[in-house]
């Protein structure tokens, strides 16, 4: 009935739009296998970004509710960590199928709460689903190592063991993918999980929890709390929580990394970005311009891997007018409208911030070649829309270059050579993603080796690695030393036990105590 509840939220929205009375749905907590109404006196509104109508409310969980959630995780850990790996694998095999069966429903919820287009929302679910599919090979991923006969009759082997209760704190921009980077990886390793979704888009995580329960996950293996700073502090401080996975802004991520680490927890913190697309004059022009436009303005630029900065090298600077033409062709509309390319931003505050960063460029001498600030979307006049915007003549000292804009804005710099472009990219503090567009293999190789960025695309604008690899943002885009998903994700969610054993025949027993260090 939690899913029906989500449907009623979708209906609630259409009632409101037809000016009939509407009853707001409340987002439940998920504690010990039950979807429960919070007793909190403090609630936050959830808005549809395309209309700014209130579509529901989410509680700031009380301290008692958060304690109940973590206690449930602790209790469940005793049995879940001892559940056979094959049984855990079966649950995730069922889970991936249930996600596939419900991908359209999940996408509708994402579009309603987050604003991105339905097709893009399906992509959001799909990229998370791939991580769930990957967890199904846990029987290989969790293998330890063995070395026989390290000395006479002695063998050494390792086990990968779970670490306990783990927690995830998620951002608003990928309501499905990012929670799915977190709890499936943690749980399949034998940990139990406490998730705090973004308070702006909690619905999708709740539906994912329901599907996981339907797949057979025992009560208490996943608990969900809602809230903001108090919930985050609770997670950073509670001694039962052994590891925190965070994805979001630098402001929150640095804080969580420091507070969680001080309390002795493992923390992996994926944060903000400024991703450069370096365009060489020998690049395939048609392909490159289309890729740039898609990667800059898709999801209204609200992706940590959005290609938000173009560096046009040499003659490629002449491609600007064509770039502008292509961006003009994108359709700005509510995410559930047919043909929409660019949906709204998450909030009026986000829109305000993006508009002011565009203005800061103008004030500092940049040129706005395409201005999306006054875009009007018929029927959605109150939505948080900003149309595709291209700002040229940008230099590295400008605010619009230094700050992550997180909106449909492409800032354009120019460079005389590949070396100059590499210098620009390496001087920027962020190291999340970058791409080079070229038909020259030597230039591509030079770029991939010399650029100090964790994820690099060669003629690939958004090089988010598939889950058999890891998400390897670096420098100011990451704190911690073990990345999300892939082998590193398994490493993050497990600890190693190393066993050295000796089995010798009776007659080979020691004849006297050995008091020297064994060698
Ligand atoms: P956010 O930091 O505002 O929120 C993320 C989470 O942290 C939420 O659950 C929120 O409740 C909590 N939070 C917010 N402010 C906090 C604070 N001051 N102290 C403690 N907790 C706080 O991020 P967002 O706006 O939801 O997401 C956008 C940001 O996330 C962008 O900077 C984007 O680049 C980044 N992001 C990074 C990646 C990545 O993998 N590197 C992926 C997606 C998004």
XYZ file of C-alpha atoms and ligand atoms in Angstrom:
563
model
C 0.000 0.000 0.000
C 3.033 2.262 0.212
C 3.100 2.099 -3.589
C -0.601 2.942 -3.746
C 0.255 5.786 -1.521
C 2.729 7.056 -4.102
C 0.110 6.720 -6.772
C -2.245 8.758 -4.659
C 0.446 11.386 -4.511
C 0.519 11.467 -8.300
C -3.252 11.774 -8.276
C -3.107 14.417 -5.584
C -1.086 16.524 -7.935
C -3.549 16.240 -10.776
C -6.423 17.075 -8.426
C -4.663 20.179 -7.361
C -4.065 21.185 -10.941
C -7.792 20.857 -11.596
C -8.432 23.096 -8.614
C -10.117 20.465 -6.514
C -9.294 19.873 -2.870
C -6.109 18.036 -2.211
C -4.915 16.015 0.739
C -1.152 16.051 1.026
C 0.470 12.710 1.433
C 3.099 12.345 4.114
C 6.345 10.481 3.600
C 6.710 7.640 6.058
C 9.772 6.483 7.934
C 10.842 2.899 7.251
C 11.698 1.337 10.589
C 12.130 -2.343 11.335
C 10.242 -3.374 8.224
C 7.308 -1.012 8.719
C 6.339 2.208 6.964
C 5.452 4.390 9.940
C 4.125 7.907 10.295
C 6.579 10.158 12.122
C 5.497 11.773 15.387
C 7.712 14.740 14.613
C 6.338 18.243 15.122
C 8.647 19.418 12.318
C 7.777 18.757 8.678
C 9.105 20.048 5.359
C 7.062 20.588 2.210
C 7.919 18.697 -0.956
C 7.332 20.673 -4.161
C 6.820 19.799 -7.768
C 9.630 21.863 -9.349
C 7.611 22.378 -12.546
C 4.774 24.136 -10.701
C 6.045 24.798 -7.186
C 2.879 23.239 -5.847
C 3.246 21.391 -2.568
C 2.832 17.694 -3.328
C 3.606 16.182 0.040
C 5.434 16.537 3.299
C 8.476 14.879 4.797
C 9.238 14.728 8.520
C 12.388 15.648 10.351
C 12.584 12.382 12.260
C 12.690 12.729 16.028
C 15.707 11.566 18.024
C 13.703 8.577 19.331
C 12.746 7.577 15.790
C 16.356 7.782 14.627
C 17.433 5.676 17.617
C 14.737 3.121 16.798
C 16.019 2.962 13.224
C 19.651 2.417 14.150
C 18.712 -0.096 16.880
C 16.735 -2.014 14.291
C 19.830 -2.048 12.030
C 21.979 -3.278 14.937
C 19.598 -6.097 15.825
C 19.193 -7.201 12.222
C 22.970 -7.201 11.721
C 23.414 -10.277 13.944
C 21.330 -12.472 11.665
C 21.896 -10.722 8.319
C 25.689 -10.876 8.583
C 25.366 -14.621 9.219
C 22.851 -15.179 6.412
C 24.470 -17.224 3.672
C 25.925 -15.280 0.809
C 23.777 -17.307 -1.604
C 20.608 -16.248 0.243
C 21.669 -12.599 0.099
C 22.426 -12.991 -3.586
C 18.941 -14.401 -4.238
C 17.330 -11.343 -2.641
C 19.250 -9.009 -4.918
C 18.483 -11.153 -7.958
C 14.786 -10.714 -7.161
C 15.336 -7.035 -6.395
C 16.868 -6.212 -9.768
C 13.852 -7.789 -11.479
C 11.398 -5.817 -9.336
C 13.198 -2.571 -10.163
C 13.008 -3.435 -13.861
C 9.296 -4.208 -13.536
C 8.664 -0.851 -11.834
C 11.030 1.402 -13.743
C 8.256 3.542 -15.217
C 6.569 4.088 -11.842
C 9.877 4.989 -10.239
C 10.602 7.406 -13.082
C 7.214 9.116 -12.654
C 7.965 9.712 -9.001
C 11.388 11.138 -9.854
C 9.916 13.520 -12.413
C 7.231 14.622 -9.994
C 9.602 15.394 -7.126
C 12.849 16.238 -8.905
C 11.659 17.693 -12.205
C 13.886 15.900 -14.747
C 12.307 14.566 -17.925
C 10.690 11.126 -17.808
C 13.234 9.642 -20.210
C 16.081 11.012 -18.117
C 14.383 9.752 -14.947
C 14.322 6.263 -16.428
C 18.040 6.647 -17.057
C 18.449 7.609 -13.387
C 16.785 4.345 -12.324
C 18.630 2.353 -14.964
C 22.092 3.461 -13.863
C 21.205 2.510 -10.282
C 19.743 -0.785 -11.446
C 23.094 -1.628 -13.028
C 24.686 -1.397 -9.593
C 22.040 -3.747 -8.201
C 22.713 -6.160 -11.054
C 26.388 -5.988 -10.204
C 25.718 -6.872 -6.563
C 24.280 -10.157 -7.842
C 27.834 -11.318 -8.563
C 28.709 -10.946 -4.894
C 29.771 -14.595 -4.819
C 32.772 -13.597 -6.922
C 33.177 -10.040 -5.665
C 33.589 -11.063 -2.048
C 36.173 -13.758 -2.640
C 39.177 -13.587 -0.362
C 42.738 -14.600 -1.169
C 44.757 -17.668 -0.320
C 48.443 -18.479 -0.274
C 49.311 -22.053 0.487
C 52.528 -23.240 2.131
C 53.915 -19.933 3.264
C 56.104 -22.101 5.422
C 56.006 -25.765 6.258
C 52.429 -26.947 6.847
C 51.225 -23.378 7.038
C 48.631 -21.594 4.809
C 47.292 -18.069 4.874
C 43.898 -16.986 3.635
C 41.653 -13.983 3.927
C 37.923 -13.502 4.340
C 36.039 -10.351 3.454
C 33.734 -9.680 6.386
C 30.964 -7.094 6.737
C 31.654 -4.171 9.051
C 28.323 -3.558 10.809
C 25.710 -0.853 10.429
C 26.440 1.449 7.490
C 24.696 4.693 6.565
C 24.060 6.675 3.388
C 23.238 10.369 2.967
C 21.942 11.177 -0.513
C 21.486 14.316 -2.668
C 18.433 15.448 -4.631
C 19.724 15.135 -8.167
C 19.611 11.339 -8.654
C 16.779 10.100 -6.436
C 17.206 6.478 -7.585
C 20.769 6.050 -8.812
C 22.591 7.384 -5.797
C 20.652 5.541 -3.067
C 21.214 2.463 -5.267
C 24.977 3.112 -5.205
C 24.687 2.852 -1.446
C 22.435 0.339 0.316
C 22.555 -2.565 -2.187
C 26.371 -2.580 -2.120
C 26.445 -2.270 1.663
C 23.762 -4.880 2.297
C 24.903 -7.544 -0.119
C 28.221 -7.601 1.769
C 26.312 -8.506 4.950
C 25.951 -5.055 6.511
C 22.661 -3.498 7.550
C 21.860 -0.036 6.298
C 20.445 3.272 7.468
C 19.540 5.593 4.600
C 18.756 9.283 4.740
C 17.454 10.323 1.322
C 17.398 13.946 0.253
C 14.519 15.658 2.022
C 13.596 17.218 -1.321
C 13.000 13.942 -3.179
C 12.243 11.224 -0.620
C 9.516 9.348 -2.542
C 11.699 7.284 -4.842
C 13.832 5.931 -1.980
C 10.645 4.851 -0.182
C 9.444 2.967 -3.220
C 12.880 1.364 -3.592
C 12.639 0.255 0.050
C 9.215 -1.294 -0.566
C 10.530 -3.205 -3.560
C 13.498 -4.446 -1.524
C 11.121 -5.695 1.143
C 9.088 -7.446 -1.556
C 12.316 -9.043 -2.781
C 12.675 -10.646 0.636
C 15.046 -8.387 2.594
C 14.403 -9.154 6.280
C 13.025 -6.475 8.608
C 15.700 -4.131 9.904
C 18.252 -4.780 7.175
C 17.321 -1.401 5.637
C 15.918 1.475 7.691
C 15.098 4.934 6.356
C 15.009 8.179 8.303
C 14.283 11.651 6.976
C 15.535 15.068 7.926
C 18.323 17.565 7.513
C 21.187 18.570 9.785
C 20.013 16.747 12.923
C 19.696 13.495 11.010
C 23.137 14.023 9.463
C 24.717 14.764 12.859
C 23.005 11.732 14.323
C 24.548 9.540 11.630
C 28.003 11.088 12.096
C 27.900 10.572 15.859
C 26.094 7.304 16.585
C 28.680 4.736 17.697
C 26.881 1.766 16.119
C 27.344 3.249 12.635
C 30.668 2.113 11.230
C 30.705 3.706 7.777
C 29.095 6.642 5.982
C 28.603 7.074 2.255
C 27.812 10.656 1.321
C 27.010 12.245 -2.037
C 26.203 15.935 -2.321
C 27.697 19.397 -2.052
C 31.161 20.271 -0.760
C 29.737 22.214 2.118
C 27.939 19.175 3.518
C 30.479 16.608 2.311
C 33.551 18.180 3.924
C 31.638 18.562 7.177
C 30.395 14.962 7.181
C 33.823 13.642 6.248
C 35.420 15.478 9.145
C 32.772 14.749 11.762
C 32.343 11.108 10.779
C 36.107 10.470 10.581
C 36.676 12.095 13.973
C 34.244 9.567 15.361
C 36.291 6.729 13.908
C 34.017 5.886 10.986
C 34.941 5.116 7.424
C 33.666 7.931 5.234
C 33.481 8.168 1.458
C 32.301 11.572 0.300
C 31.494 12.348 -3.328
C 31.062 16.068 -3.816
C 30.798 18.965 -6.266
C 32.377 19.403 -9.657
C 33.336 21.641 -12.513
C 33.761 19.376 -15.501
C 35.655 20.610 -18.556
C 35.040 19.469 -22.100
C 38.180 20.167 -24.131
C 37.367 20.535 -27.824
C 40.278 20.066 -30.222
C 39.968 21.602 -33.698
C 40.387 18.137 -35.277
C 37.337 16.746 -33.448
C 34.323 15.396 -35.317
C 32.368 18.634 -35.249
C 28.832 17.335 -35.587
C 29.272 14.686 -32.938
C 31.156 16.953 -30.552
C 28.675 19.820 -30.629
C 25.754 17.478 -30.050
C 27.557 15.766 -27.188
C 28.510 19.061 -25.585
C 24.977 20.406 -25.743
C 23.473 17.174 -24.372
C 25.970 16.950 -21.522
C 25.765 20.631 -20.560
C 21.980 21.010 -20.574
C 20.628 17.489 -19.963
C 18.956 17.176 -16.538
C 18.997 21.006 -16.569
C 22.708 20.797 -15.720
C 21.917 19.244 -12.337
C 24.361 16.375 -12.684
C 27.673 16.171 -10.884
C 29.101 14.955 -14.203
C 27.422 17.650 -16.328
C 29.903 19.076 -18.810
C 29.505 22.609 -17.565
C 32.684 24.153 -18.985
C 33.856 24.052 -22.589
C 37.483 24.769 -23.440
C 37.697 25.475 -27.156
C 41.226 24.930 -28.429
C 42.588 26.938 -31.395
C 40.255 27.037 -34.380
C 37.506 25.217 -32.450
C 36.641 28.658 -31.050
C 34.910 29.324 -34.363
C 32.310 26.667 -33.555
C 30.598 28.831 -30.953
C 27.764 30.139 -33.177
C 26.826 26.580 -34.140
C 26.944 25.499 -30.516
C 24.497 28.276 -29.667
C 22.167 27.242 -32.513
C 22.014 23.668 -31.269
C 21.354 24.740 -27.685
C 18.534 26.982 -28.920
C 16.845 23.908 -30.377
C 16.309 22.284 -26.963
C 12.761 22.396 -25.600
C 12.298 23.632 -22.056
C 9.229 22.124 -20.439
C 7.870 20.213 -17.455
C 9.547 16.829 -17.294
C 6.348 14.864 -17.899
C 5.502 16.765 -21.098
C 6.196 15.041 -24.412
C 9.330 16.267 -26.139
C 10.771 18.041 -23.083
C 14.566 18.260 -23.176
C 15.276 20.549 -20.240
C 13.151 20.421 -17.094
C 13.019 22.827 -14.160
C 15.606 23.370 -11.445
C 14.895 21.882 -8.046
C 13.774 25.065 -6.251
C 13.179 28.800 -6.669
C 16.367 29.327 -4.614
C 18.350 27.197 -7.058
C 16.927 29.222 -9.959
C 17.811 32.462 -8.211
C 21.352 31.258 -7.555
C 21.889 30.142 -11.168
C 20.543 33.446 -12.486
C 22.825 35.407 -10.205
C 25.862 33.388 -11.301
C 25.017 34.188 -14.932
C 24.749 37.854 -13.956
C 28.099 37.696 -12.164
C 29.631 36.624 -15.480
C 28.114 39.634 -17.219
C 29.351 41.925 -14.447
C 32.860 40.532 -14.739
C 33.030 41.013 -18.500
C 31.831 37.704 -19.966
C 29.369 37.604 -22.877
C 26.006 35.868 -22.674
C 25.508 34.380 -26.141
C 22.335 32.549 -25.181
C 20.320 33.729 -22.196
C 17.822 31.358 -20.596
C 17.001 33.559 -17.647
C 13.663 34.801 -18.872
C 12.357 31.618 -20.364
C 8.574 31.223 -20.130
C 6.969 27.802 -20.144
C 3.325 27.871 -21.078
C 1.125 26.329 -18.417
C 4.041 26.182 -15.974
C 4.603 29.851 -15.276
C 5.485 29.198 -11.622
C 8.076 26.506 -12.338
C 11.802 26.924 -11.656
C 12.817 27.024 -15.287
C 16.052 28.376 -16.693
C 16.652 27.808 -20.389
C 19.985 26.734 -21.894
C 22.500 29.509 -21.374
C 25.912 29.927 -22.959
C 28.426 32.348 -21.485
C 31.578 33.007 -23.515
C 34.756 35.031 -22.953
C 34.998 33.474 -19.510
C 38.321 33.522 -17.689
C 39.429 31.358 -14.739
C 39.234 34.229 -12.240
C 35.493 34.769 -12.785
C 32.951 33.636 -10.211
C 30.874 31.812 -12.836
C 33.944 29.683 -13.585
C 35.084 29.103 -10.031
C 31.720 28.016 -8.614
C 29.735 24.933 -9.523
C 26.630 26.437 -11.182
C 24.484 23.261 -11.190
C 22.108 24.624 -13.800
C 21.732 24.641 -17.604
C 24.667 26.976 -18.118
C 27.713 26.277 -20.260
C 30.661 28.579 -19.626
C 33.148 28.760 -22.479
C 36.882 29.372 -22.201
C 39.423 29.411 -25.004
C 42.919 27.937 -25.143
C 45.674 28.213 -27.745
C 46.935 24.656 -27.354
C 46.257 21.338 -25.675
C 48.956 22.170 -23.113
C 47.136 25.378 -22.225
C 43.838 23.501 -21.908
C 45.434 20.923 -19.593
C 46.829 23.738 -17.441
C 43.354 25.240 -17.083
C 41.784 21.927 -16.074
C 44.532 21.051 -13.604
C 44.380 24.450 -11.953
C 40.697 24.020 -11.196
C 40.332 22.456 -7.729
C 37.658 19.912 -8.740
C 38.564 16.514 -10.172
C 35.274 14.781 -10.861
C 35.073 14.367 -14.633
C 36.352 15.735 -17.905
C 36.221 14.898 -21.594
C 38.389 15.519 -24.619
C 36.944 15.596 -28.135
C 39.503 14.774 -30.784
C 40.306 12.443 -33.667
C 43.971 12.432 -32.716
C 44.962 9.425 -30.610
C 48.188 11.025 -29.422
C 46.317 14.107 -28.173
C 43.797 11.878 -26.397
C 46.548 9.864 -24.752
C 48.432 12.959 -23.672
C 45.248 14.388 -22.184
C 44.244 11.255 -20.291
C 47.730 10.937 -18.805
C 48.399 14.539 -17.907
C 45.052 15.718 -16.676
C 44.541 15.432 -12.908
C 40.892 14.374 -12.948
C 39.439 11.088 -11.744
C 37.098 10.242 -14.647
C 37.992 11.010 -18.227
C 36.013 10.612 -21.425
C 37.621 10.426 -24.851
C 34.819 11.493 -27.182
C 32.515 10.480 -24.314
C 30.973 13.507 -22.628
C 29.732 11.970 -19.348
C 32.163 9.188 -18.477
C 30.369 7.752 -15.439
C 31.951 4.309 -15.072
C 29.815 1.182 -15.090
C 29.651 -0.672 -11.766
C 32.349 -3.226 -12.591
C 34.607 -0.164 -12.288
C 34.294 2.483 -9.563
C 33.180 6.110 -9.514
C 36.569 7.732 -9.153
C 36.179 11.484 -8.775
C 39.284 13.047 -7.236
C 40.767 16.178 -5.625
C 38.067 18.574 -4.310
C 35.321 16.317 -5.683
C 36.129 13.514 -3.245
C 37.143 12.887 0.344
C 38.028 9.447 1.600
C 40.252 6.798 0.151
C 37.871 4.179 -1.180
C 35.432 5.076 -3.920
C 31.821 4.137 -4.603
C 30.783 0.797 -6.128
C 32.871 -1.693 -8.119
C 35.836 -3.322 -6.369
C 36.399 -0.216 -4.285
C 32.788 -0.286 -3.103
C 33.230 -3.861 -1.891
C 36.405 -2.791 -0.152
C 34.607 0.107 1.516
C 31.852 -2.098 2.895
C 34.039 -4.972 4.077
C 36.972 -5.573 6.362
C 39.543 -8.249 5.907
C 40.231 -11.068 8.285
C 43.496 -12.870 7.655
C 43.922 -16.413 8.935
C 47.261 -18.140 9.210
C 46.884 -21.814 10.006
C 49.222 -24.664 10.550
C 48.236 -28.303 10.421
C 51.152 -30.598 10.977
C 51.407 -34.270 11.602
C 51.835 -35.420 15.222
C 55.460 -36.419 14.770
C 56.373 -32.939 13.480
C 55.451 -31.223 16.783
C 57.763 -28.609 18.287
C 60.249 -30.128 20.653
C 60.606 -26.983 22.802
C 58.953 -23.508 23.109
C 59.867 -21.152 20.254
C 60.593 -17.779 21.847
C 61.989 -15.936 18.835
C 59.795 -14.080 16.379
C 58.598 -16.629 13.812
C 60.271 -16.073 10.454
P 23.413 18.875 -0.482
O 24.810 18.794 0.052
O 22.652 20.108 -0.278
O 22.550 17.688 0.159
C 23.028 16.364 0.210
C 22.600 15.728 1.524
O 23.267 16.391 2.609
C 21.108 15.840 1.782
O 20.652 14.601 2.285
C 20.996 16.966 2.798
O 19.940 16.766 3.716
C 22.331 16.963 3.517
N 22.825 18.313 3.823
C 22.650 19.443 3.093
N 23.309 20.474 3.635
C 23.909 20.013 4.732
C 24.763 20.597 5.709
N 25.106 21.887 5.656
N 25.223 19.816 6.699
C 24.893 18.523 6.753
N 24.098 17.909 5.849
C 23.610 18.633 4.854
O 23.503 18.485 -2.018
P 22.325 18.548 -3.090
O 22.024 19.969 -3.375
O 21.243 17.638 -2.690
O 23.064 17.894 -4.354
C 23.798 18.644 -5.285
C 25.286 18.510 -5.049
O 25.657 17.146 -5.043
C 26.116 19.137 -6.166
O 27.202 19.813 -5.590
C 26.607 17.940 -6.971
O 27.801 18.133 -7.675
C 26.787 16.940 -5.881
N 26.765 15.601 -6.418
C 27.941 14.924 -6.472
C 27.974 13.661 -7.000
C 29.254 12.902 -7.081
O 29.204 11.703 -7.237
N 30.400 13.566 -6.983
C 26.806 13.063 -7.469
C 25.609 13.780 -7.385
C 25.603 15.046 -6.845
